[in-house]
mmCIF file of C-alpha atoms in Angstrom:
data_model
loop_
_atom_site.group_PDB
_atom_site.id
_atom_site.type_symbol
_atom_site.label_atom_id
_atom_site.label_comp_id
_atom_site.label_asym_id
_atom_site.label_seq_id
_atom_site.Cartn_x
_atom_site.Cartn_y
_atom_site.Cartn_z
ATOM 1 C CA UNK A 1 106.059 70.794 63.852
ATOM 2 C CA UNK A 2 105.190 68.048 61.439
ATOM 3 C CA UNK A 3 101.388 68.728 59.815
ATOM 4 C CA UNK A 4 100.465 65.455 60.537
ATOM 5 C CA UNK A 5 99.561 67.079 64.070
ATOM 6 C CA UNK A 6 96.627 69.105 62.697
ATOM 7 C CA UNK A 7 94.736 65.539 62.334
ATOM 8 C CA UNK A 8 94.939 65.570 66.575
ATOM 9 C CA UNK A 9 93.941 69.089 66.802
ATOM 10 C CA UNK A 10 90.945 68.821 64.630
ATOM 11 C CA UNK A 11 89.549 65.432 66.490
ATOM 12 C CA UNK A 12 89.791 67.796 69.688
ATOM 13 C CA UNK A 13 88.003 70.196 68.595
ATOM 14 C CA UNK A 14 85.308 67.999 67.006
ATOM 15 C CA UNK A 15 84.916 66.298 70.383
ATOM 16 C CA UNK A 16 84.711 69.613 72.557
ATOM 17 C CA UNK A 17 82.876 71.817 70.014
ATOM 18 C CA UNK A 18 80.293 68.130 68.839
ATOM 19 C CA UNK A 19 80.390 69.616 65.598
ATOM 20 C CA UNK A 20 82.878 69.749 62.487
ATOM 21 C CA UNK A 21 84.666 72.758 61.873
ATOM 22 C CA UNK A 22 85.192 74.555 58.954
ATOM 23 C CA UNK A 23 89.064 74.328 57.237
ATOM 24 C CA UNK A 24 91.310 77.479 55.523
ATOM 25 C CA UNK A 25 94.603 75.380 54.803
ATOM 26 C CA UNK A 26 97.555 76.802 53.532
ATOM 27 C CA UNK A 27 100.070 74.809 51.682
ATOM 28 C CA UNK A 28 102.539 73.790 48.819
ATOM 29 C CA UNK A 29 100.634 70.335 48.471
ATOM 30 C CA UNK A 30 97.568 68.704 49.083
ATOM 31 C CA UNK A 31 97.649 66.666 51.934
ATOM 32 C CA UNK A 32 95.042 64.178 50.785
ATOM 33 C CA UNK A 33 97.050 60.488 49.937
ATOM 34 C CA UNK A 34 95.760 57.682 51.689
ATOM 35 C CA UNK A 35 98.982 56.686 52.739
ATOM 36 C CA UNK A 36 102.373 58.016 53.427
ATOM 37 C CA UNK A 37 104.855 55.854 51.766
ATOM 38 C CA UNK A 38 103.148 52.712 53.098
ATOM 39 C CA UNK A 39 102.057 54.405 56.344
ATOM 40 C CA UNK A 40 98.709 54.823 56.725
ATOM 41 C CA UNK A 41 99.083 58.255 58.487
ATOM 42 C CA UNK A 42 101.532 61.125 58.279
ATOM 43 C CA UNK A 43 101.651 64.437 57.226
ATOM 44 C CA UNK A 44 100.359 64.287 53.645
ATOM 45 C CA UNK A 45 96.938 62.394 54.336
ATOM 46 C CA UNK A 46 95.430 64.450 57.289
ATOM 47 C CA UNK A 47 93.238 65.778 54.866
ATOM 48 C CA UNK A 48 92.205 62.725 53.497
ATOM 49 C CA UNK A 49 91.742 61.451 56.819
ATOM 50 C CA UNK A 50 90.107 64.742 58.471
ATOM 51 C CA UNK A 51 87.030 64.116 55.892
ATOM 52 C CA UNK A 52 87.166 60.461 55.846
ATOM 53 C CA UNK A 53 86.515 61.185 59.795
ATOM 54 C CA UNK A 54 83.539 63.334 59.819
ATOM 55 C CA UNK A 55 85.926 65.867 61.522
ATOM 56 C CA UNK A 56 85.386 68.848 58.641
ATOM 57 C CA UNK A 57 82.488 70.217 56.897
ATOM 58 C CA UNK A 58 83.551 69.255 53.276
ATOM 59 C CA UNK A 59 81.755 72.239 51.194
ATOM 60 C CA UNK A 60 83.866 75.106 53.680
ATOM 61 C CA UNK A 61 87.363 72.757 52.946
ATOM 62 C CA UNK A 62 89.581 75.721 51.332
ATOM 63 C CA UNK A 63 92.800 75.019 50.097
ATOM 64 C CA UNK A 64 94.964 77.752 49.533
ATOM 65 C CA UNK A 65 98.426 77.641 47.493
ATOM 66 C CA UNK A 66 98.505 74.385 46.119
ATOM 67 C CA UNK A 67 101.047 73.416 43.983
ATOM 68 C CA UNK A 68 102.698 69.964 43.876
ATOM 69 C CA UNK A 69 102.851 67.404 41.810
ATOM 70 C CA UNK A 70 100.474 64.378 41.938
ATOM 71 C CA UNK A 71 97.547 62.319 40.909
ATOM 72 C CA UNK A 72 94.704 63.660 39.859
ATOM 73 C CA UNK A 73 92.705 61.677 42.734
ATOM 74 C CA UNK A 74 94.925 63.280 45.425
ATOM 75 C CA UNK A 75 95.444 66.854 43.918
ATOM 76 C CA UNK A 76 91.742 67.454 42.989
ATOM 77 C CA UNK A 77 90.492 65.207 46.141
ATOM 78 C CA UNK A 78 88.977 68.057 47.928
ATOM 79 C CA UNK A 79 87.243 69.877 45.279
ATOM 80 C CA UNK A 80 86.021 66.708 44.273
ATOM 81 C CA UNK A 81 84.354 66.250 48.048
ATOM 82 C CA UNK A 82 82.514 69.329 47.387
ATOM 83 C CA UNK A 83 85.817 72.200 48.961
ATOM 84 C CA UNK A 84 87.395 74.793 46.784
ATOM 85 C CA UNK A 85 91.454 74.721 45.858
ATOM 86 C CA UNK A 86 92.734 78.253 45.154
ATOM 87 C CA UNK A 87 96.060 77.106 43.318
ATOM 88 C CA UNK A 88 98.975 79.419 43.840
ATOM 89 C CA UNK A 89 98.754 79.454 39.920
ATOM 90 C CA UNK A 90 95.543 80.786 39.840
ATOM 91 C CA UNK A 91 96.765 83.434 42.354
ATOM 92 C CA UNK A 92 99.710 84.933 40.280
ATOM 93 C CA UNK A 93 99.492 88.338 40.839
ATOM 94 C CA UNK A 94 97.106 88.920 43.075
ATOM 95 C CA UNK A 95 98.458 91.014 45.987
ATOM 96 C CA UNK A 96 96.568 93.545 47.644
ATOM 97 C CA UNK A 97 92.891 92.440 49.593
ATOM 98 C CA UNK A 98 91.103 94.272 46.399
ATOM 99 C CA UNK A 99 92.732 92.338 44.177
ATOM 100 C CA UNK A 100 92.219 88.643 46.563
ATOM 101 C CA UNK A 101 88.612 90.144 47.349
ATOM 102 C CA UNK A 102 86.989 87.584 45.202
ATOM 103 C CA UNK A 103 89.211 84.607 46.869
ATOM 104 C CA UNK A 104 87.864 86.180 50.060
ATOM 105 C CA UNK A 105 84.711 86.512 49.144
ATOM 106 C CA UNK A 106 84.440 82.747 48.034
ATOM 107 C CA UNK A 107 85.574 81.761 51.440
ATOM 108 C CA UNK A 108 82.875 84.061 52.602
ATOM 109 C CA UNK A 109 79.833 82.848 50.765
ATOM 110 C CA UNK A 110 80.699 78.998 51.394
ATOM 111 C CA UNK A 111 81.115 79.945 55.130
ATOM 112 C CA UNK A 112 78.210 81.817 55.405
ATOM 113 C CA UNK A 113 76.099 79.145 53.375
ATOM 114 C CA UNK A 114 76.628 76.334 56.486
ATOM 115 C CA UNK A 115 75.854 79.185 59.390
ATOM 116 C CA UNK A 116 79.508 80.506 59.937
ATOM 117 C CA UNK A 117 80.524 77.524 61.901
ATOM 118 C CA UNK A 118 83.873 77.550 63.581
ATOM 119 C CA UNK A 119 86.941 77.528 61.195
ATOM 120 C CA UNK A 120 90.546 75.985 61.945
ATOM 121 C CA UNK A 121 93.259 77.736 60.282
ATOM 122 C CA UNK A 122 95.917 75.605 59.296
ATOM 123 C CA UNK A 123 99.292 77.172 57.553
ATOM 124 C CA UNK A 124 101.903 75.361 56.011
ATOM 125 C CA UNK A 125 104.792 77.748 55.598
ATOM 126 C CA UNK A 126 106.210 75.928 52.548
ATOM 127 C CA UNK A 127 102.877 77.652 51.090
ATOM 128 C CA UNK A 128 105.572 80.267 50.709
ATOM 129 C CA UNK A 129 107.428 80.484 47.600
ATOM 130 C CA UNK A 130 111.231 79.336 48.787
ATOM 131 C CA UNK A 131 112.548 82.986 48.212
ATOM 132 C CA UNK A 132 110.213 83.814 51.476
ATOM 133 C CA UNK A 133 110.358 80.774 53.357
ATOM 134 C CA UNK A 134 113.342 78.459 52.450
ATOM 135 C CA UNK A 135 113.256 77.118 55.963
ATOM 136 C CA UNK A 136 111.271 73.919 55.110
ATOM 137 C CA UNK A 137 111.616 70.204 54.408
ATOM 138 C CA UNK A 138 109.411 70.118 51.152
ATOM 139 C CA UNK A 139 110.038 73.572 49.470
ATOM 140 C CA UNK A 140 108.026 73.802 46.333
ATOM 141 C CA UNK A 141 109.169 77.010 43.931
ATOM 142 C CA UNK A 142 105.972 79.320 42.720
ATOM 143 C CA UNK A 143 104.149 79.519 46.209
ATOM 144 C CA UNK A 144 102.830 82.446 47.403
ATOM 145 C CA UNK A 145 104.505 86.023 48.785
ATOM 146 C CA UNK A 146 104.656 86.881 51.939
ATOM 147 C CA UNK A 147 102.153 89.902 51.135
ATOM 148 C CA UNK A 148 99.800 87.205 49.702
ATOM 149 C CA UNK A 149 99.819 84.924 52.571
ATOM 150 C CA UNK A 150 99.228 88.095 55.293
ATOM 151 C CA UNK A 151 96.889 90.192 52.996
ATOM 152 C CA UNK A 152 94.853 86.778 53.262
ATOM 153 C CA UNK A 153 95.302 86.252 56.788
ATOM 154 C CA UNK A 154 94.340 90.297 57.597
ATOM 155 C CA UNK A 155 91.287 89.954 55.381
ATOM 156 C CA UNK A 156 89.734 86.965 57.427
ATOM 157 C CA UNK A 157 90.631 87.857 60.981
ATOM 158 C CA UNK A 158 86.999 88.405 61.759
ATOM 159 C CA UNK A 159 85.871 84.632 60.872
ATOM 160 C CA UNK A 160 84.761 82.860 63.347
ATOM 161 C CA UNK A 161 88.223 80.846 64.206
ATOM 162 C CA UNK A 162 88.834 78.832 66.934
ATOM 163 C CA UNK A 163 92.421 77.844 66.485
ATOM 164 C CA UNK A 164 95.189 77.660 64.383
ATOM 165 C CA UNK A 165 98.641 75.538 63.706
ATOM 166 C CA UNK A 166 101.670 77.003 61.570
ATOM 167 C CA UNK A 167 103.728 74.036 60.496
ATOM 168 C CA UNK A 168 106.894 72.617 58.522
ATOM 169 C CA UNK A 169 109.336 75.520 59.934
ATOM 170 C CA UNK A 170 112.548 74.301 59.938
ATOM 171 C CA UNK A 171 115.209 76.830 60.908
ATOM 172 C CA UNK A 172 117.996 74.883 60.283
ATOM 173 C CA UNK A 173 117.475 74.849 56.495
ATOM 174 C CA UNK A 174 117.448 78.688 56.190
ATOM 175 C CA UNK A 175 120.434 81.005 56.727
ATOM 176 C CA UNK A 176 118.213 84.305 57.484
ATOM 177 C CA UNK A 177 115.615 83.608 59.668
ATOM 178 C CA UNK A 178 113.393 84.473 56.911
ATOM 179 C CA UNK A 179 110.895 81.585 57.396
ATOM 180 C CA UNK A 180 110.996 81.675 61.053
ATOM 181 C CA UNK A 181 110.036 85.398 60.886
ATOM 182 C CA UNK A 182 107.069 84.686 58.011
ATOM 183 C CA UNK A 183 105.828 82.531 60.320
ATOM 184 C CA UNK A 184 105.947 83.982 63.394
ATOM 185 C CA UNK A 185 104.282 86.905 61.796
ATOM 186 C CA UNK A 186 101.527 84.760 60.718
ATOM 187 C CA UNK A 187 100.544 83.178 63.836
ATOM 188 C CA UNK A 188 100.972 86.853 65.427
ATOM 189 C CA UNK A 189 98.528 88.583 62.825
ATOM 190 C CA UNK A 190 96.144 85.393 63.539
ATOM 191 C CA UNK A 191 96.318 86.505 66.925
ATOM 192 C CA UNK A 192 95.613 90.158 66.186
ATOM 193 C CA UNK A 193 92.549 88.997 65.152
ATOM 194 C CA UNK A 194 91.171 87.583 68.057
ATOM 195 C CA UNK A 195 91.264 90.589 69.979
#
C-alpha cells in the first residue's frame, strides 16, 4: 500500500491506546512536506501531519535511511522537532548488530527516556537500496542492504511494539520478486518478535 495509510493507523492507535506512540520509520525520504503537490495529504506529509496531530511523541521520532532530495525544512523537519534521522549515508558500512549497536542503542536511550511507551514500526521498502528492492514507485539508489534493514529489525524485536505497516511494494516494477521477498521477510521477522 500507499504510506499515506500509516497517518490512519497511527490516529487508531492514539485513540485506543489515549496516548502517542513512539515512531521507528524506515524510508528513502522524509515524509514531512506539508503538502503533496497541492494536496494537503498524501504519502509524503504523514509525518508532518502525525506530529502536527499530537499522534507521536516527537523526541522517540526515528528516521532510519533517509536519503532524498529536498529542503532543508522538510529533510531536517524531524530532528528539528526534537527526533533523530539516521541517514543511510551515515550508515555506510555498518552491517552486523555490533557494528549498528550504537544506532540501536540511540533508539534505546530516547525510548527508555519517555518510559518505553508503545512504538509503531513503519517500513518503507524503497528504504532499500534498488539492487534489493527495485519493486517500488520512488526508488532512491544508496539505501540500505537487506542485512542492514533485518540486522535492525532483529536487534529491536523486544521493544515494546504494537504494530507495524510495510509499504510502497510494487511487484509489478521488479522482475525477481526480490522486493516482495525483502518485504515479506520484514514483516515476518517483526512478527518473530512478538512471540
Amino acid at each position: 500500500g500507499d504510506h499515506s495509510i500509516t497517518l490512519a493507523l497511527l490516529r487508531v492507535y492514539r485513540a485506543v491506546l489515549g496516548r502517542p506512540l513512539a515512531v521507528i520509520h524506515f524510508d528513502a525520504h522524509c515524509d514531512t512536506w506539508t503538502d503533496h503537490f497541492g494536496e494537503p495529504s498524501g504519502h509524503g506529509t504523514w509525518v508532518y501531519e502525525a506530529i502536527q496531530e499530537g499522534l507521536v511523541i516527537k523526541a522517540c521520532f526515528t528516521q532510519i535511511g533517509i536519503r532524498s532530495s529536498g529542503a532543508r525544512e522538510a529533510r531536517e523537519y524531524v530532528s528539528d522537532q526534537g527526533g533523530q534521522i539516521f541517514t543511510a549515508r551515515a550508515l555506510r558500512g555498518l552491517e552486523s548488530p555490533a557494528q549498528l549497536s550504537g544506532v540501536v542503542g540511540a533508539i534505546r536511550s530516547r525510548l527508555a527516556d519517555q518510559g518505553n511507551p508503545p512504538v509503531y514500526l513503519s517500513l518503507d521498502i524503497d528504504c532499500l537500496d534498488p539492487a534489493f528492492a527495485p519493486g517500488t514507485g520512488t526508488p532512491e539508489p544508496g539505501g540500505l542492504s537487506s542485512n542492514q534493514a533485518l540486522s535492525l529489525l532483529e536487534e529491536l524485536a523486544d521493544l515494546n511494539f504494537v504494530g507495524m505497516d510495510c509499504v510502497e511494494v510494487s511487484p509489478p516494477y521488479d522482475h525477481a520478486e526480490l522486493t516482495s521477498q525483502a518485504a515479506a521477510n520484514f514483516v515476518w521477522t517483526y512478527l518473530c518478535g512478538r512471540l
